[in-house]
């Protein structure tokens, strides 16, 4: 099963995969002087995927980085069932772990954050 696709392109299976759901509050959310929260949630369940790949070839590394380079893209991801969301990539890191005979082994990490 493919657990992560970007704009219809299946990415290699990540070694680490974490789904975080967050709420977004309005700018009117604050605490009163006696510490009580006055909350105005405007959106619930905004997804953030923290993913990493431990050993990608140079070609696979380029595929992952190219697929997540746009300002906005469609992501299908697994979270009990397959879900679809418009996302963008936060910081993307590619670390060269080994190189031999013109071939590289890369570790790639990034966050995919729902719009």
CSV table of N, CA and C in Angstrom, one decimal:
chain,number,residue,atom,x,y,z
A,1,UNK,N,0.8,-1.2,0.0
A,1,UNK,CA,0.0,0.0,0.0
A,1,UNK,C,0.9,1.2,0.0
A,2,UNK,N,0.6,2.2,-0.9
A,2,UNK,CA,1.3,3.5,-0.9
A,2,UNK,C,0.7,4.4,0.2
A,3,UNK,N,1.5,4.8,1.1
A,3,UNK,CA,1.0,5.6,2.2
A,3,UNK,C,1.1,7.1,2.0
A,4,UNK,N,1.9,7.5,0.9
A,4,UNK,CA,2.1,8.9,0.7
A,4,UNK,C,2.3,9.2,-0.8
A,5,UNK,N,1.4,10.0,-1.4
A,5,UNK,CA,1.5,10.4,-2.8
A,5,UNK,C,1.4,11.9,-2.8
A,6,UNK,N,2.1,12.5,-3.8
A,6,UNK,CA,2.1,14.0,-4.0
A,6,UNK,C,1.7,14.2,-5.4
A,7,UNK,N,0.6,14.9,-5.6
A,7,UNK,CA,0.1,15.2,-7.0
A,7,UNK,C,0.0,13.9,-7.8
A,8,UNK,N,-0.4,12.8,-7.2
A,8,UNK,CA,-0.6,11.5,-7.9
A,8,UNK,C,0.7,10.7,-8.0
A,9,UNK,N,1.8,11.2,-7.6
A,9,UNK,CA,3.1,10.4,-7.7
A,9,UNK,C,3.4,9.8,-6.4
A,10,UNK,N,3.5,8.4,-6.4
A,10,UNK,CA,3.8,7.7,-5.1
A,10,UNK,C,5.2,8.0,-4.7
A,11,UNK,N,5.4,8.4,-3.5
A,11,UNK,CA,6.8,8.5,-3.0
A,11,UNK,C,7.2,7.2,-2.3
A,12,UNK,N,8.5,7.0,-2.2
A,12,UNK,CA,9.0,5.8,-1.5
A,12,UNK,C,8.4,5.8,-0.1
A,13,UNK,N,8.3,4.6,0.4
A,13,UNK,CA,7.8,4.4,1.8
A,13,UNK,C,8.8,5.1,2.8
A,14,UNK,N,8.3,6.0,3.6
A,14,UNK,CA,9.3,6.6,4.6
A,14,UNK,C,9.6,5.7,5.7
A,15,UNK,N,10.8,5.9,6.3
A,15,UNK,CA,11.2,5.1,7.5
A,15,UNK,C,10.6,5.7,8.7
A,16,UNK,N,10.2,6.9,8.7
A,16,UNK,CA,9.6,7.6,9.9
A,16,UNK,C,8.4,8.4,9.3
A,17,UNK,N,7.3,8.2,10.0
A,17,UNK,CA,6.0,8.8,9.5
A,17,UNK,C,5.2,9.2,10.7
A,18,UNK,N,4.9,10.5,10.9
A,18,UNK,CA,4.2,10.9,12.0
A,18,UNK,C,3.1,11.9,11.6
A,19,UNK,N,1.9,11.7,12.1
A,19,UNK,CA,0.8,12.6,11.7
A,19,UNK,C,0.4,13.4,13.0
A,20,UNK,N,0.4,14.7,12.9
A,20,UNK,CA,0.0,15.6,14.0
A,20,UNK,C,-1.2,16.4,13.6
A,21,UNK,N,-2.2,16.5,14.4
A,21,UNK,CA,-3.4,17.3,14.1
A,21,UNK,C,-3.5,18.4,15.1
A,22,UNK,N,-3.6,19.6,14.5
A,22,UNK,CA,-3.6,20.9,15.3
A,22,UNK,C,-4.9,21.7,15.0
A,23,UNK,N,-5.2,22.5,16.0
A,23,UNK,CA,-6.3,23.5,15.8
A,23,UNK,C,-5.7,24.9,15.6
A,24,UNK,N,-6.5,25.6,14.8
A,24,UNK,CA,-6.1,27.0,14.6
A,24,UNK,C,-7.1,27.9,15.3
A,25,UNK,N,-6.6,28.9,16.0
A,25,UNK,CA,-7.5,29.8,16.8
A,25,UNK,C,-7.4,31.2,16.2
A,26,UNK,N,-8.5,31.9,16.4
A,26,UNK,CA,-8.5,33.3,15.8
A,26,UNK,C,-7.6,34.2,16.7
A,27,UNK,N,-7.3,35.3,16.2
A,27,UNK,CA,-6.5,36.3,16.9
A,27,UNK,C,-7.1,36.8,18.2
A,28,UNK,N,-8.4,36.6,18.3
A,28,UNK,CA,-9.1,37.0,19.5
A,28,UNK,C,-9.0,36.0,20.7
A,29,UNK,N,-8.4,34.9,20.4
A,29,UNK,CA,-8.1,33.9,21.5
A,29,UNK,C,-7.1,34.4,22.4
A,30,UNK,N,-7.4,34.4,23.7
A,30,UNK,CA,-6.4,35.0,24.7
A,30,UNK,C,-6.9,34.5,26.1
A,31,UNK,N,-6.0,34.8,27.1
A,31,UNK,CA,-6.4,34.5,28.5
A,31,UNK,C,-6.8,35.8,29.1
A,32,UNK,N,-7.8,35.7,30.0
A,32,UNK,CA,-8.2,36.8,30.8
A,32,UNK,C,-7.2,37.1,31.9
A,33,UNK,N,-7.4,38.2,32.6
A,33,UNK,CA,-6.4,38.6,33.6
A,33,UNK,C,-6.3,37.5,34.7
A,34,UNK,N,-7.4,36.8,35.0
A,34,UNK,CA,-7.4,35.8,36.0
A,34,UNK,C,-7.0,34.4,35.4
A,35,UNK,N,-6.5,34.4,34.2
A,35,UNK,CA,-6.0,33.1,33.6
A,35,UNK,C,-6.9,32.2,32.9
A,36,UNK,N,-8.2,32.6,32.7
A,36,UNK,CA,-9.2,31.8,32.0
A,36,UNK,C,-9.0,32.0,30.5
A,37,UNK,N,-9.0,30.9,29.8
A,37,UNK,CA,-8.9,30.9,28.3
A,37,UNK,C,-10.2,31.3,27.7
A,38,UNK,N,-10.2,32.3,26.8
A,38,UNK,CA,-11.3,32.6,25.9
A,38,UNK,C,-10.8,32.2,24.5
A,39,UNK,N,-11.4,31.1,24.1
A,39,UNK,CA,-10.9,30.5,22.8
A,39,UNK,C,-11.9,30.6,21.7
A,40,UNK,N,-11.4,31.0,20.6
A,40,UNK,CA,-12.3,31.0,19.4
A,40,UNK,C,-11.5,30.2,18.3
A,41,UNK,N,-11.8,28.9,18.3
A,41,UNK,CA,-11.2,28.0,17.3
A,41,UNK,C,-11.9,28.3,16.0
A,42,UNK,N,-11.1,28.5,15.0
A,42,UNK,CA,-11.6,28.7,13.6
A,42,UNK,C,-11.4,27.5,12.7
A,43,UNK,N,-10.6,26.6,13.1
A,43,UNK,CA,-10.4,25.4,12.3
A,43,UNK,C,-9.8,24.3,13.1
A,44,UNK,N,-10.3,23.1,13.0
A,44,UNK,CA,-9.8,21.9,13.8
A,44,UNK,C,-9.2,20.9,12.9
A,45,UNK,N,-8.2,20.2,13.4
A,45,UNK,CA,-7.7,19.0,12.7
A,45,UNK,C,-6.8,19.3,11.5
A,46,UNK,N,-6.0,20.4,11.6
A,46,UNK,CA,-5.1,20.7,10.5
A,46,UNK,C,-3.9,19.7,10.6
A,47,UNK,N,-3.6,19.0,9.5
A,47,UNK,CA,-2.6,17.9,9.5
A,47,UNK,C,-1.2,18.5,9.2
A,48,UNK,N,-0.3,17.9,10.0
A,48,UNK,CA,1.1,18.1,9.7
A,48,UNK,C,1.8,16.7,9.7
A,49,UNK,N,2.4,16.4,8.6
A,49,UNK,CA,3.1,15.1,8.5
A,49,UNK,C,4.6,15.3,8.6
A,50,UNK,N,5.2,14.6,9.6
A,50,UNK,CA,6.7,14.7,9.7
A,50,UNK,C,7.2,13.3,9.2
A,51,UNK,N,7.9,13.4,8.1
A,51,UNK,CA,8.4,12.2,7.4
A,51,UNK,C,9.9,12.3,7.1
A,52,UNK,N,10.5,11.1,7.1
A,52,UNK,CA,11.9,11.0,6.8
A,52,UNK,C,12.2,9.6,6.1
A,53,UNK,N,13.2,9.7,5.3
A,53,UNK,CA,13.6,8.5,4.5
A,53,UNK,C,15.1,8.3,4.9
A,54,UNK,N,15.5,7.1,5.3
A,54,UNK,CA,16.8,6.9,5.8
A,54,UNK,C,17.9,6.6,4.7
A,55,UNK,N,17.5,6.0,3.6
A,55,UNK,CA,18.4,5.6,2.6
A,55,UNK,C,17.9,5.6,1.2
A,56,UNK,N,17.9,6.8,0.7
A,56,UNK,CA,17.4,7.0,-0.7
A,56,UNK,C,18.5,7.1,-1.7
A,57,UNK,N,18.3,6.6,-2.9
A,57,UNK,CA,19.3,6.8,-3.9
A,57,UNK,C,19.2,8.3,-4.4
A,58,UNK,N,20.2,8.7,-5.1
A,58,UNK,CA,20.2,10.0,-5.6
A,58,UNK,C,18.9,10.3,-6.5
A,59,UNK,N,18.5,9.3,-7.2
A,59,UNK,CA,17.3,9.5,-8.1
A,59,UNK,C,16.1,9.6,-7.2
A,60,UNK,N,16.0,8.8,-6.2
A,60,UNK,CA,14.8,8.9,-5.2
A,60,UNK,C,14.8,10.2,-4.5
A,61,UNK,N,16.0,10.6,-4.0
A,61,UNK,CA,16.1,11.9,-3.3
A,61,UNK,C,15.6,13.0,-4.2
A,62,UNK,N,16.0,13.0,-5.5
A,62,UNK,CA,15.6,14.1,-6.4
A,62,UNK,C,14.0,14.0,-6.6
A,63,UNK,N,13.5,12.8,-6.7
A,63,UNK,CA,12.1,12.6,-6.9
A,63,UNK,C,11.3,13.2,-5.7
A,64,UNK,N,11.7,12.9,-4.5
A,64,UNK,CA,11.0,13.4,-3.3
A,64,UNK,C,11.1,15.0,-3.2
A,65,UNK,N,12.3,15.5,-3.5
A,65,UNK,CA,12.5,16.9,-3.4
A,65,UNK,C,11.8,17.7,-4.5
A,66,UNK,N,11.8,17.1,-5.7
A,66,UNK,CA,11.1,17.7,-6.8
A,66,UNK,C,9.6,17.7,-6.6
A,67,UNK,N,9.0,16.6,-6.1
A,67,UNK,CA,7.6,16.5,-5.9
A,67,UNK,C,7.1,17.4,-4.8
A,68,UNK,N,7.9,17.8,-3.9
A,68,UNK,CA,7.5,18.7,-2.8
A,68,UNK,C,8.0,20.2,-2.9
A,69,UNK,N,8.5,20.5,-4.1
A,69,UNK,CA,9.1,21.8,-4.3
A,69,UNK,C,8.1,23.0,-4.6
A,70,UNK,N,6.9,22.6,-5.1
A,70,UNK,CA,5.9,23.7,-5.4
A,70,UNK,C,5.4,24.4,-4.1
A,71,UNK,N,4.8,25.6,-4.3
A,71,UNK,CA,4.2,26.3,-3.2
A,71,UNK,C,3.1,25.5,-2.5
A,72,UNK,N,2.3,24.7,-3.3
A,72,UNK,CA,1.1,24.0,-2.9
A,72,UNK,C,1.0,22.8,-3.7
A,73,UNK,N,0.6,21.7,-3.1
A,73,UNK,CA,0.4,20.4,-3.9
A,73,UNK,C,-0.6,19.5,-3.1
A,74,UNK,N,-1.2,18.6,-3.8
A,74,UNK,CA,-2.1,17.7,-3.2
A,74,UNK,C,-1.4,16.4,-2.7
A,75,UNK,N,-1.7,16.1,-1.4
A,75,UNK,CA,-1.1,15.0,-0.8
A,75,UNK,C,-2.2,14.0,-0.3
A,76,UNK,N,-2.0,12.7,-0.7
A,76,UNK,CA,-2.8,11.7,-0.2
A,76,UNK,C,-1.9,10.9,0.8
A,77,UNK,N,-2.5,10.8,2.0
A,77,UNK,CA,-1.7,10.2,3.1
A,77,UNK,C,-2.5,9.3,3.9
A,78,UNK,N,-1.8,8.3,4.6
A,78,UNK,CA,-2.5,7.3,5.4
A,78,UNK,C,-2.6,7.8,6.8
A,79,UNK,N,-3.9,7.8,7.3
A,79,UNK,CA,-4.1,8.0,8.8
A,79,UNK,C,-5.4,7.2,9.1
A,80,UNK,N,-5.2,5.9,9.2
A,80,UNK,CA,-6.4,5.0,9.4
A,80,UNK,C,-7.0,4.7,8.1
A,81,UNK,N,-7.3,5.7,7.3
A,81,UNK,CA,-7.8,5.6,5.9
A,81,UNK,C,-6.9,6.5,5.1
A,82,UNK,N,-7.1,6.5,3.8
A,82,UNK,CA,-6.4,7.5,3.0
A,82,UNK,C,-7.1,8.8,3.0
A,83,UNK,N,-6.4,9.9,3.3
A,83,UNK,CA,-6.9,11.2,3.3
A,83,UNK,C,-6.2,12.1,2.3
A,84,UNK,N,-6.9,13.1,1.8
A,84,UNK,CA,-6.4,14.0,0.8
A,84,UNK,C,-6.4,15.4,1.4
A,85,UNK,N,-5.3,16.2,1.2
A,85,UNK,CA,-5.2,17.5,1.6
A,85,UNK,C,-4.3,18.3,0.7
A,86,UNK,N,-4.5,19.6,0.6
A,86,UNK,CA,-3.6,20.6,0.0
A,86,UNK,C,-2.6,20.9,1.0
A,87,UNK,N,-1.3,20.8,0.7
A,87,UNK,CA,-0.2,21.0,1.6
A,87,UNK,C,0.9,21.7,1.0
A,88,UNK,N,1.9,22.1,1.9
A,88,UNK,CA,3.1,22.7,1.4
A,88,UNK,C,4.2,22.0,2.3
A,89,UNK,N,5.5,22.1,1.8
A,89,UNK,CA,6.6,21.5,2.5
A,89,UNK,C,7.3,22.6,3.3
A,90,UNK,N,7.5,22.3,4.6
A,90,UNK,CA,8.3,23.1,5.5
A,90,UNK,C,9.8,22.9,5.1
A,91,UNK,N,10.7,23.1,6.0
A,91,UNK,CA,12.1,22.9,5.7
A,91,UNK,C,12.3,21.4,5.2
A,92,UNK,N,13.1,21.3,4.1
A,92,UNK,CA,13.4,20.0,3.6
A,92,UNK,C,14.9,19.8,3.7
A,93,UNK,N,15.3,18.7,4.3
A,93,UNK,CA,16.8,18.5,4.5
A,93,UNK,C,17.2,17.2,3.8
A,94,UNK,N,18.3,17.3,3.1
A,94,UNK,CA,18.8,16.1,2.4
A,94,UNK,C,20.3,15.9,2.9
A,95,UNK,N,20.6,14.9,3.6
A,95,UNK,CA,21.9,14.6,4.1
A,95,UNK,C,22.6,13.5,3.3
A,96,UNK,N,23.7,13.7,2.8
A,96,UNK,CA,24.5,12.6,2.1
A,96,UNK,C,25.1,11.8,3.1
A,97,UNK,N,24.7,10.5,3.2
A,97,UNK,CA,25.2,9.5,4.2
A,97,UNK,C,26.4,8.7,3.7
A,98,UNK,N,26.4,8.5,2.4
A,98,UNK,CA,27.5,7.7,1.8
A,98,UNK,C,27.6,8.0,0.3
A,99,UNK,N,28.8,7.9,-0.3
A,99,UNK,CA,28.9,8.1,-1.7
A,99,UNK,C,30.1,7.1,-2.2
A,100,UNK,N,29.8,6.4,-3.2
A,100,UNK,CA,30.8,5.5,-3.8
A,100,UNK,C,30.5,5.2,-5.2
A,101,UNK,N,31.5,5.3,-6.1
A,101,UNK,CA,31.4,5.0,-7.5
A,101,UNK,C,30.3,5.9,-8.2
A,102,UNK,N,30.2,7.1,-7.8
A,102,UNK,CA,29.2,8.0,-8.4
A,102,UNK,C,27.8,7.8,-7.9
A,103,UNK,N,27.6,7.0,-6.9
A,103,UNK,CA,26.2,6.8,-6.3
A,103,UNK,C,26.2,7.3,-4.9
A,104,UNK,N,25.0,7.9,-4.6
A,104,UNK,CA,24.9,8.5,-3.2
A,104,UNK,C,23.8,7.8,-2.5
A,105,UNK,N,23.9,7.8,-1.2
A,105,UNK,CA,22.8,7.4,-0.3
A,105,UNK,C,22.4,8.6,0.6
A,106,UNK,N,21.2,9.0,0.5
A,106,UNK,CA,20.7,10.2,1.1
A,106,UNK,C,19.7,9.9,2.2
A,107,UNK,N,19.7,10.7,3.3
A,107,UNK,CA,18.7,10.8,4.3
A,107,UNK,C,17.9,12.1,4.1
A,108,UNK,N,16.6,12.0,3.9
A,108,UNK,CA,15.8,13.2,3.6
A,108,UNK,C,14.7,13.3,4.7
A,109,UNK,N,14.5,14.5,5.2
A,109,UNK,CA,13.5,14.8,6.2
A,109,UNK,C,12.7,16.0,5.8
A,110,UNK,N,11.4,16.0,6.2
A,110,UNK,CA,10.6,17.2,5.9
A,110,UNK,C,9.3,17.1,6.7
A,111,UNK,N,8.7,18.3,6.7
A,111,UNK,CA,7.3,18.4,7.2
A,111,UNK,C,6.4,18.8,6.1
A,112,UNK,N,5.3,18.1,6.0
A,112,UNK,CA,4.2,18.5,5.0
A,112,UNK,C,3.1,19.0,5.8
A,113,UNK,N,2.7,20.3,5.5
A,113,UNK,CA,1.7,21.0,6.4
A,113,UNK,C,0.5,21.4,5.6
A,114,UNK,N,-0.7,21.1,6.1
A,114,UNK,CA,-1.9,21.3,5.4
A,114,UNK,C,-2.2,22.8,5.4
A,115,UNK,N,-2.7,23.3,4.2
A,115,UNK,CA,-3.1,24.7,4.1
A,115,UNK,C,-4.3,24.9,4.9
